mmCIF file of C-alpha atoms and ligand atoms in Angstrom:
data_model
loop_
_atom_site.group_PDB
_atom_site.id
_atom_site.type_symbol
_atom_site.label_atom_id
_atom_site.label_comp_id
_atom_site.label_asym_id
_atom_site.label_seq_id
_atom_site.Cartn_x
_atom_site.Cartn_y
_atom_site.Cartn_z
ATOM 1 C CA UNK A 169 -6.556 10.969 -14.145
ATOM 2 C CA UNK A 170 -9.574 13.464 -16.174
ATOM 3 C CA UNK A 171 -12.681 13.222 -17.770
ATOM 4 C CA UNK A 172 -11.225 14.514 -21.461
ATOM 5 C CA UNK A 173 -11.215 11.172 -23.904
ATOM 6 C CA UNK A 174 -7.682 11.457 -25.671
ATOM 7 C CA UNK A 175 -7.514 12.792 -29.325
ATOM 8 C CA UNK A 176 -7.899 9.794 -31.298
ATOM 9 C CA UNK A 177 -10.372 7.740 -28.697
ATOM 10 C CA UNK A 178 -12.799 9.698 -29.437
ATOM 11 C CA UNK A 179 -12.287 9.825 -33.554
ATOM 12 C CA UNK A 180 -12.447 6.333 -33.887
ATOM 13 C CA UNK A 181 -15.700 5.165 -33.070
ATOM 14 C CA UNK A 182 -15.489 1.614 -34.545
ATOM 15 C CA UNK A 183 -12.565 0.480 -33.090
ATOM 16 C CA UNK A 184 -12.449 -1.349 -29.549
ATOM 17 C CA UNK A 185 -9.969 0.462 -27.477
ATOM 18 C CA UNK A 186 -8.594 -1.569 -24.238
ATOM 19 C CA UNK A 187 -9.225 -0.747 -20.926
ATOM 20 C CA UNK A 188 -9.774 -1.992 -17.238
ATOM 21 C CA UNK A 189 -12.786 -2.148 -14.553
ATOM 22 C CA UNK A 190 -11.610 0.386 -11.172
ATOM 23 C CA UNK A 191 -14.449 0.594 -9.970
ATOM 24 C CA UNK A 192 -18.992 -0.076 -9.779
ATOM 25 C CA UNK A 193 -20.366 3.118 -10.565
ATOM 26 C CA UNK A 194 -24.075 1.816 -9.947
ATOM 27 C CA UNK A 195 -25.165 1.423 -13.236
ATOM 28 C CA UNK A 196 -22.227 1.867 -14.655
ATOM 29 C CA UNK A 197 -18.275 0.287 -14.435
ATOM 30 C CA UNK A 198 -15.341 3.129 -14.045
ATOM 31 C CA UNK A 199 -12.580 2.279 -17.175
ATOM 32 C CA UNK A 200 -9.105 3.155 -16.727
ATOM 33 C CA UNK A 201 -7.568 3.563 -19.742
ATOM 34 C CA UNK A 202 -3.661 3.111 -20.641
ATOM 35 C CA UNK A 203 -3.106 6.558 -20.331
ATOM 36 C CA UNK A 204 -4.722 7.161 -17.294
ATOM 37 C CA UNK A 205 -8.404 8.235 -18.627
ATOM 38 C CA UNK A 206 -11.514 7.404 -16.299
ATOM 39 C CA UNK A 207 -14.614 6.948 -18.679
ATOM 40 C CA UNK A 208 -17.823 5.919 -16.672
ATOM 41 C CA UNK A 209 -18.899 2.822 -19.115
ATOM 42 C CA UNK A 210 -22.462 0.693 -20.046
ATOM 43 C CA UNK A 211 -22.100 -2.768 -20.419
ATOM 44 C CA UNK A 212 -24.140 -4.369 -22.612
ATOM 45 C CA UNK A 213 -26.980 -6.736 -21.259
ATOM 46 C CA UNK A 214 -26.370 -10.167 -22.271
ATOM 47 C CA UNK A 215 -22.475 -9.318 -20.929
ATOM 48 C CA UNK A 216 -21.329 -10.967 -17.916
ATOM 49 C CA UNK A 217 -20.629 -8.915 -14.901
ATOM 50 C CA UNK A 218 -17.705 -6.408 -15.073
ATOM 51 C CA UNK A 219 -15.970 -7.378 -11.325
ATOM 52 C CA UNK A 220 -13.696 -4.214 -10.048
ATOM 53 C CA UNK A 221 -9.516 -4.909 -12.289
ATOM 54 C CA UNK A 222 -11.492 -6.800 -15.273
ATOM 55 C CA UNK A 223 -9.566 -6.141 -18.610
ATOM 56 C CA UNK A 224 -12.004 -5.173 -21.198
ATOM 57 C CA UNK A 225 -12.837 -3.464 -24.536
ATOM 58 C CA UNK A 226 -14.844 -0.892 -24.795
ATOM 59 C CA UNK A 227 -15.928 1.804 -27.188
ATOM 60 C CA UNK A 228 -16.853 5.502 -27.033
ATOM 61 C CA UNK A 229 -20.206 6.726 -27.319
ATOM 62 C CA UNK A 230 -21.676 9.728 -26.886
ATOM 63 C CA UNK A 231 -21.324 11.955 -24.344
ATOM 64 C CA UNK A 232 -18.018 10.916 -23.022
ATOM 65 C CA UNK A 233 -19.038 8.153 -22.091
ATOM 66 C CA UNK A 234 -18.700 4.337 -23.536
ATOM 67 C CA UNK A 235 -19.909 1.009 -23.801
ATOM 68 C CA UNK A 236 -17.771 -2.498 -22.248
ATOM 69 C CA UNK A 237 -18.175 -4.745 -25.501
ATOM 70 C CA UNK A 238 -16.129 -7.789 -24.341
ATOM 71 C CA UNK A 239 -14.977 -9.053 -21.402
ATOM 72 C CA UNK A 240 -10.946 -10.728 -21.853
ATOM 73 C CA UNK A 241 -10.197 -13.848 -20.489
ATOM 74 C CA UNK A 242 -9.319 -13.596 -16.654
ATOM 75 C CA UNK A 243 -6.466 -15.261 -14.720
ATOM 76 C CA UNK A 244 -9.051 -15.180 -11.991
ATOM 77 C CA UNK A 245 -11.795 -14.677 -10.431
ATOM 78 C CA UNK A 246 -13.223 -14.120 -6.861
ATOM 79 C CA UNK A 247 -16.567 -15.029 -5.967
ATOM 80 C CA UNK A 248 -18.601 -13.865 -2.691
ATOM 81 C CA UNK A 249 -22.428 -15.422 -1.623
ATOM 82 C CA UNK A 250 -24.516 -12.899 -2.985
ATOM 83 C CA UNK A 251 -28.496 -13.028 -3.149
ATOM 84 C CA UNK A 252 -30.419 -15.941 -3.424
ATOM 85 C CA UNK A 253 -27.783 -19.095 -4.063
ATOM 86 C CA UNK A 254 -25.949 -16.859 -6.395
ATOM 87 C CA UNK A 255 -22.812 -15.676 -6.661
ATOM 88 C CA UNK A 256 -20.851 -12.004 -7.044
ATOM 89 C CA UNK A 257 -17.297 -11.104 -8.180
ATOM 90 C CA UNK A 258 -15.473 -9.192 -5.599
ATOM 91 C CA UNK A 259 -12.451 -9.214 -7.996
ATOM 92 C CA UNK A 260 -11.142 -10.095 -10.835
ATOM 93 C CA UNK A 261 -6.978 -10.689 -12.693
ATOM 94 C CA UNK A 262 -6.618 -11.385 -8.755
ATOM 95 C CA UNK A 263 -2.553 -12.681 -8.400
ATOM 96 C CA UNK A 264 -1.807 -11.880 -4.522
ATOM 97 C CA UNK A 265 -3.454 -12.158 -1.454
ATOM 98 C CA UNK A 266 -2.601 -10.411 1.679
ATOM 99 C CA UNK A 267 -4.079 -12.087 4.306
ATOM 100 C CA UNK A 268 -3.444 -10.825 7.074
ATOM 101 C CA UNK A 269 -3.600 -11.533 11.193
ATOM 102 C CA UNK A 270 -3.274 -10.139 14.114
ATOM 103 C CA UNK A 271 -2.204 -11.283 18.073
ATOM 104 C CA UNK A 272 -5.045 -8.146 18.633
ATOM 105 C CA UNK A 273 -8.367 -8.808 17.644
ATOM 106 C CA UNK A 274 -6.708 -12.904 17.944
ATOM 107 C CA UNK A 275 -6.576 -15.143 15.545
ATOM 108 C CA UNK A 276 -8.575 -17.004 13.158
ATOM 109 C CA UNK A 277 -6.596 -19.784 11.727
ATOM 110 C CA UNK A 278 -9.725 -21.163 10.482
ATOM 111 C CA UNK A 279 -10.299 -18.106 8.193
ATOM 112 C CA UNK A 280 -6.278 -18.026 7.178
ATOM 113 C CA UNK A 281 -7.017 -21.749 5.243
ATOM 114 C CA UNK A 282 -10.539 -20.321 4.275
ATOM 115 C CA UNK A 283 -8.426 -17.817 2.131
ATOM 116 C CA UNK A 284 -5.535 -20.076 1.338
ATOM 117 C CA UNK A 285 -7.783 -22.756 0.132
ATOM 118 C CA UNK A 286 -9.210 -20.006 -2.661
ATOM 119 C CA UNK A 287 -6.001 -19.255 -3.257
ATOM 120 C CA UNK A 288 -4.802 -22.608 -4.410
ATOM 121 C CA UNK A 289 -7.832 -23.316 -6.069
ATOM 122 C CA UNK A 290 -7.096 -19.610 -8.065
ATOM 123 C CA UNK A 291 -3.614 -19.222 -8.107
ATOM 124 C CA UNK A 292 -3.672 -16.621 -6.165
ATOM 125 C CA UNK A 293 -0.069 -16.199 -4.919
ATOM 126 C CA UNK A 294 -1.091 -15.903 -0.845
ATOM 127 C CA UNK A 295 0.914 -13.668 1.433
ATOM 128 C CA UNK A 296 0.616 -13.638 5.357
ATOM 129 C CA UNK A 297 1.003 -10.835 6.503
ATOM 130 C CA UNK A 298 1.207 -10.999 10.158
ATOM 131 C CA UNK A 299 0.361 -7.173 11.625
ATOM 132 C CA UNK A 300 1.159 -5.387 14.509
ATOM 133 C CA UNK A 301 4.161 -7.139 15.203
ATOM 134 C CA UNK A 302 4.392 -3.937 17.651
ATOM 135 C CA UNK A 303 2.335 -5.404 20.313
ATOM 136 C CA UNK A 304 4.664 -7.532 22.613
ATOM 137 C CA UNK A 305 1.469 -9.890 24.520
ATOM 138 C CA UNK A 306 0.860 -13.063 22.740
ATOM 139 C CA UNK A 307 2.761 -14.038 19.867
ATOM 140 C CA UNK A 308 4.292 -17.310 21.321
ATOM 141 C CA UNK A 309 0.901 -18.668 21.900
ATOM 142 C CA UNK A 310 1.066 -18.050 18.064
ATOM 143 C CA UNK A 311 4.020 -19.202 17.388
ATOM 144 C CA UNK A 312 3.885 -23.048 16.543
ATOM 145 C CA UNK A 313 1.053 -22.175 13.820
ATOM 146 C CA UNK A 314 3.211 -19.658 12.111
ATOM 147 C CA UNK A 315 5.874 -22.418 11.939
ATOM 148 C CA UNK A 316 2.798 -24.746 10.303
ATOM 149 C CA UNK A 317 2.291 -22.293 7.541
ATOM 150 C CA UNK A 318 6.008 -21.492 7.499
ATOM 151 C CA UNK A 319 6.959 -25.330 6.526
ATOM 152 C CA UNK A 320 4.202 -25.920 4.101
ATOM 153 C CA UNK A 321 6.140 -22.602 2.276
ATOM 154 C CA UNK A 322 3.912 -20.000 2.951
ATOM 155 C CA UNK A 323 5.670 -16.765 3.074
ATOM 156 C CA UNK A 324 4.854 -14.401 6.275
ATOM 157 C CA UNK A 325 5.999 -11.176 6.671
ATOM 158 C CA UNK A 326 6.026 -9.395 10.491
ATOM 159 C CA UNK A 327 4.518 -6.049 10.080
ATOM 160 C CA UNK A 328 3.801 -2.889 11.928
ATOM 161 C CA UNK A 329 1.447 0.108 9.983
ATOM 162 C CA UNK A 330 1.763 1.529 13.710
ATOM 163 C CA UNK A 331 4.967 1.790 13.225
ATOM 164 C CA UNK A 332 6.369 1.592 9.753
ATOM 165 C CA UNK A 333 7.676 -1.825 10.468
ATOM 166 C CA UNK A 334 8.010 -4.088 7.533
ATOM 167 C CA UNK A 335 6.157 -1.923 5.231
ATOM 168 C CA UNK A 336 9.108 -1.113 2.405
ATOM 169 C CA UNK A 337 9.354 -5.141 1.614
ATOM 170 C CA UNK A 338 5.394 -5.286 1.737
ATOM 171 C CA UNK A 339 6.068 -2.299 -1.427
ATOM 172 C CA UNK A 340 8.717 -4.750 -3.132
ATOM 173 C CA UNK A 341 6.785 -7.414 -3.348
ATOM 174 C CA UNK A 342 3.215 -5.241 -4.207
ATOM 175 C CA UNK A 343 5.346 -3.883 -7.070
ATOM 176 C CA UNK A 344 3.630 -5.769 -10.873
ATOM 177 C CA UNK A 345 1.690 -7.600 -9.364
ATOM 178 C CA UNK A 346 -2.697 -6.744 -8.777
ATOM 179 C CA UNK A 347 -2.896 -7.795 -4.561
ATOM 180 C CA UNK A 348 -5.968 -7.741 -2.095
ATOM 181 C CA UNK A 349 -6.082 -7.409 1.155
ATOM 182 C CA UNK A 350 -8.662 -9.578 3.346
ATOM 183 C CA UNK A 351 -8.999 -11.033 7.373
ATOM 184 C CA UNK A 352 -10.947 -10.178 10.300
ATOM 185 C CA UNK A 353 -12.158 -6.655 11.728
ATOM 186 C CA UNK A 354 -9.929 -5.289 13.752
ATOM 187 C CA UNK A 355 -6.631 -6.123 11.517
ATOM 188 C CA UNK A 356 -5.156 -3.462 10.762
ATOM 189 C CA UNK A 357 -6.379 -3.916 6.822
ATOM 190 C CA UNK A 358 -7.925 -0.446 6.931
ATOM 191 C CA UNK A 359 -4.416 0.930 8.337
ATOM 192 C CA UNK A 360 -2.319 -0.708 6.033
ATOM 193 C CA UNK A 361 -3.760 0.679 3.160
ATOM 194 C CA UNK A 362 -3.614 4.766 4.326
ATOM 195 C CA UNK A 363 0.310 3.150 4.844
ATOM 196 C CA UNK A 364 1.004 2.155 0.931
ATOM 197 C CA UNK A 365 -2.048 5.074 -0.637
ATOM 198 C CA UNK A 366 -1.395 8.243 1.600
ATOM 199 C CA UNK A 367 -3.204 9.954 -0.799
ATOM 200 C CA UNK A 368 -6.535 7.774 -0.950
ATOM 201 C CA UNK A 369 -8.133 11.039 -0.378
ATOM 202 C CA UNK A 370 -7.004 12.412 -3.847
ATOM 203 C CA UNK A 371 -7.928 9.973 -5.838
ATOM 204 C CA UNK A 372 -10.938 8.930 -4.778
ATOM 205 C CA UNK A 373 -12.657 12.647 -5.311
ATOM 206 C CA UNK A 374 -10.424 13.150 -8.836
ATOM 207 C CA UNK A 375 -11.983 9.590 -9.876
ATOM 208 C CA UNK A 376 -15.370 11.599 -9.140
ATOM 209 C CA UNK A 377 -15.013 13.970 -10.961
ATOM 210 C CA UNK A 378 -13.167 12.209 -13.607
ATOM 211 C CA UNK A 379 -16.355 9.531 -13.417
ATOM 212 C CA UNK A 380 -18.839 12.680 -13.741
ATOM 213 C CA UNK A 381 -20.534 10.346 -11.646
ATOM 214 C CA UNK A 382 -20.392 12.415 -8.166
ATOM 215 C CA UNK A 383 -18.818 11.203 -4.333
ATOM 216 C CA UNK A 384 -18.452 7.486 -5.184
ATOM 217 C CA UNK A 385 -18.340 5.621 -1.549
ATOM 218 C CA UNK A 386 -15.451 4.264 -0.311
ATOM 219 C CA UNK A 387 -17.900 1.162 0.208
ATOM 220 C CA UNK A 388 -17.168 -0.030 -3.188
ATOM 221 C CA UNK A 389 -14.185 -1.559 -4.359
ATOM 222 C CA UNK A 390 -11.517 0.260 -5.984
ATOM 223 C CA UNK A 391 -8.539 -0.727 -7.936
ATOM 224 C CA UNK A 392 -5.743 1.442 -6.854
ATOM 225 C CA UNK A 393 -2.435 2.389 -8.433
ATOM 226 C CA UNK A 394 0.676 1.457 -5.850
ATOM 227 C CA UNK A 395 3.446 4.821 -5.688
ATOM 228 C CA UNK A 396 6.030 2.338 -5.812
ATOM 229 C CA UNK A 397 4.540 0.094 -9.107
ATOM 230 C CA UNK A 398 1.642 -2.283 -8.785
ATOM 231 C CA UNK A 399 -1.929 -2.422 -8.328
ATOM 232 C CA UNK A 400 -3.898 -2.469 -5.454
ATOM 233 C CA UNK A 401 -7.510 -3.430 -5.249
ATOM 234 C CA UNK A 402 -9.621 -2.033 -1.924
ATOM 235 C CA UNK A 403 -12.537 -3.865 -0.749
ATOM 236 C CA UNK A 404 -13.990 -3.070 2.068
ATOM 237 C CA UNK A 405 -17.030 -4.438 3.189
ATOM 238 C CA UNK A 406 -16.788 -7.612 0.483
ATOM 239 C CA UNK A 407 -13.255 -8.680 2.663
ATOM 240 C CA UNK A 408 -14.590 -11.215 3.227
ATOM 241 C CA UNK A 409 -15.767 -14.282 1.366
ATOM 242 C CA UNK A 410 -16.629 -17.235 1.593
ATOM 243 C CA UNK A 411 -15.917 -20.666 -0.161
ATOM 244 C CA UNK A 412 -17.294 -20.208 -3.162
ATOM 245 C CA UNK A 413 -17.771 -22.359 -6.385
ATOM 246 C CA UNK A 414 -15.707 -24.430 -4.304
ATOM 247 C CA UNK A 415 -16.121 -28.582 -4.928
ATOM 248 C CA UNK A 416 -14.926 -31.082 -1.969
ATOM 249 C CA UNK A 417 -11.715 -31.635 -4.113
ATOM 250 C CA UNK A 418 -10.776 -29.067 -3.960
ATOM 251 C CA UNK A 419 -11.244 -27.774 -0.589
ATOM 252 C CA UNK A 420 -8.925 -31.103 0.049
ATOM 253 C CA UNK A 421 -6.849 -29.685 -2.453
ATOM 254 C CA UNK A 422 -6.461 -26.856 -1.178
ATOM 255 C CA UNK A 423 -5.073 -27.931 1.928
ATOM 256 C CA UNK A 424 -1.821 -28.412 -0.399
ATOM 257 C CA UNK A 425 0.216 -30.640 1.896
ATOM 258 C CA UNK A 426 -2.738 -33.117 1.494
ATOM 259 C CA UNK A 427 -1.698 -33.135 -2.006
ATOM 260 C CA UNK A 428 1.167 -36.075 -2.074
ATOM 261 C CA UNK A 429 -1.735 -38.261 -0.211
ATOM 262 C CA UNK A 430 -4.677 -38.420 -1.798
ATOM 263 C CA UNK A 431 -3.370 -40.175 -4.436
ATOM 264 C CA UNK A 432 -2.148 -43.080 -1.508
ATOM 265 C CA UNK A 433 -6.233 -43.476 -0.190
ATOM 266 C CA UNK A 434 -7.942 -47.112 -1.333
ATOM 267 C CA UNK A 435 -10.560 -45.536 -2.989
ATOM 268 C CA UNK A 436 -10.447 -42.811 -5.557
ATOM 269 C CA UNK A 437 -13.812 -41.010 -4.039
ATOM 270 C CA UNK A 438 -12.617 -40.574 -0.718
ATOM 271 C CA UNK A 439 -13.631 -37.926 1.413
ATOM 272 C CA UNK A 440 -10.358 -38.364 3.942
ATOM 273 C CA UNK A 441 -13.482 -38.238 6.284
ATOM 274 C CA UNK A 442 -13.773 -41.732 8.193
ATOM 275 C CA UNK A 443 -12.787 -43.335 5.350
ATOM 276 C CA UNK A 444 -11.341 -46.652 5.005
ATOM 277 C CA UNK A 445 -7.463 -46.398 3.462
ATOM 278 C CA UNK A 446 -7.548 -43.316 3.916
ATOM 279 C CA UNK A 447 -3.910 -42.112 3.498
ATOM 280 C CA UNK A 448 -4.061 -37.985 5.025
ATOM 281 C CA UNK A 449 -6.076 -39.626 7.399
ATOM 282 C CA UNK A 450 -2.578 -41.966 8.022
ATOM 283 C CA UNK A 451 -0.130 -38.576 7.674
ATOM 284 C CA UNK A 452 -2.460 -37.100 9.998
ATOM 285 C CA UNK A 453 -1.442 -40.366 12.680
ATOM 286 C CA UNK A 454 1.697 -40.061 12.017
ATOM 287 C CA UNK A 455 2.285 -36.135 12.655
ATOM 288 C CA UNK A 456 3.337 -36.068 8.795
ATOM 289 C CA UNK A 457 -0.053 -33.714 7.742
ATOM 290 C CA UNK A 458 -0.788 -31.401 10.939
ATOM 291 C CA UNK A 459 -3.441 -32.478 12.709
ATOM 292 C CA UNK A 460 -5.146 -28.771 13.670
ATOM 293 C CA UNK A 461 -4.622 -28.137 10.263
ATOM 294 C CA UNK A 462 -6.383 -31.568 9.222
ATOM 295 C CA UNK A 463 -9.173 -30.094 12.227
ATOM 296 C CA UNK A 464 -9.910 -26.760 10.176
ATOM 297 C CA UNK A 465 -10.519 -28.315 6.989
ATOM 298 C CA UNK A 466 -13.322 -31.043 8.450
ATOM 299 C CA UNK A 467 -14.349 -27.780 10.116
ATOM 300 C CA UNK A 468 -14.438 -25.140 6.116
ATOM 301 C CA UNK A 469 -16.137 -28.843 4.514
ATOM 302 C CA UNK A 470 -19.275 -28.910 7.150
ATOM 303 C CA UNK A 471 -18.992 -24.786 5.516
ATOM 304 C CA UNK A 472 -19.704 -25.057 2.405
ATOM 305 C CA UNK A 473 -22.111 -25.312 0.962
ATOM 306 C CA UNK A 474 -25.033 -27.846 0.276
HETATM 307 N N1 GDP B 1411 -0.793 -1.244 18.092
HETATM 308 C C1 GDP B 1411 -1.074 -1.314 16.550
HETATM 309 N N2 GDP B 1411 -2.477 -1.254 16.268
HETATM 310 C C2 GDP B 1411 -2.610 -1.357 15.331
HETATM 311 C C3 GDP B 1411 -1.835 -1.927 13.704
HETATM 312 N N3 GDP B 1411 -2.237 -1.693 13.101
HETATM 313 C C4 GDP B 1411 -3.802 -1.059 13.130
HETATM 314 N N4 GDP B 1411 -3.815 -1.320 14.623
HETATM 315 C C5 GDP B 1411 -5.217 0.041 15.204
HETATM 316 O O1 GDP B 1411 -6.418 -1.509 15.029
HETATM 317 C C6 GDP B 1411 -7.024 -0.884 15.104
HETATM 318 C C7 GDP B 1411 -8.187 -1.583 13.281
HETATM 319 O O2 GDP B 1411 -7.614 -0.798 12.456
HETATM 320 P P1 GDP B 1411 -8.023 -1.149 11.064
HETATM 321 O O3 GDP B 1411 -7.632 -1.031 10.378
HETATM 322 O O4 GDP B 1411 -9.322 -0.268 11.439
HETATM 323 O O5 GDP B 1411 -8.585 -2.695 10.693
HETATM 324 P P2 GDP B 1411 -9.410 -3.867 9.586
HETATM 325 O O6 GDP B 1411 -10.783 -3.567 9.950
HETATM 326 O O7 GDP B 1411 -8.967 -4.352 9.656
HETATM 327 O O8 GDP B 1411 -9.972 -2.699 8.745
HETATM 328 C C8 GDP B 1411 -6.718 0.360 14.990
HETATM 329 O O9 GDP B 1411 -7.361 0.692 16.425
HETATM 330 C C9 GDP B 1411 -5.773 0.522 14.676
HETATM 331 O O10 GDP B 1411 -5.561 1.783 14.770
HETATM 332 C C10 GDP B 1411 -0.773 -2.105 13.622
HETATM 333 O O11 GDP B 1411 0.615 -2.546 13.282
HETATM 334 N N5 GDP B 1411 -0.182 -2.111 15.691
HETATM 335 MG MG1 MG B 1412 -11.339 -1.516 7.353
HETATM 336 ZN ZN1 ZN B 1413 -8.047 -39.181 1.582
#
């Protein structure tokens, strides 16, 4: 990653080149070319906001700078609530979300379900990362909830960022994908990032040189290439994204075990709360659907933006 553009890039100013947004630099974007050069690019004013992870077309302009002319179609875009009721993009083209949890701090299942809903909505593959597996206390108390997730087909990985347990398997899962870590504060996201990207500080320094923008703060979402393949979007501070743009219907469908029952609700606009003839509630009463999951659905319903 250096600032020198490729010869063919600088001699073909009219051609649009492909690149990937790897971080925001205040008013410009750092775009990485397929050969690994990083170019600071402006965007055309009318262009919608590019997010880290976006594939773009750009054209070179004066002084080793570029201009983004098009954002290429995305497979997914994660949003978080921003100012004035608007949303802001967190990351584009993610295909895996690593949902990290632990026994200390205690596992927040409501947050896990919220992430799972977002994953179902955007067709992102969620992986549940049970970190701090080296701690002996409290595992049995969350085992019943974990077996619910397992029965729903979610993959759970036992990991210790401290001892290294499970990290080889995790690296294999990350290869070939664009992933991001999510989870409440204190569960070990930074520790896992450091284990997966041992030379992160060096890369940050190289990026700062390459993009010609001085030291960029590590609070900005940044896309890193992993040593064993795949990309990791490190997004400190914005890891808790909300239910922006999730409708009531998408919320219910985000509980994947509800899906086969929803079509049997008596009314097509059933809210699955106190509605007559609700097949989801019937399945809860028959213990086909976990009551805990259903209750968390009701709680998340309350949290939906009006
Ligand atoms: N015992 C144990 N502690 C861990 C593990 N991973 C992280 N921690 C500790 O948990 C605390 C929070 O970790 P951190 O990575 O900052 O969490 P973050 O807030 O999610 O980024 C720190 O004191 C870490 O040393 C682990 O696998 N085992
Ligand atoms: Mg952290
Ligand atoms: Zn219903």
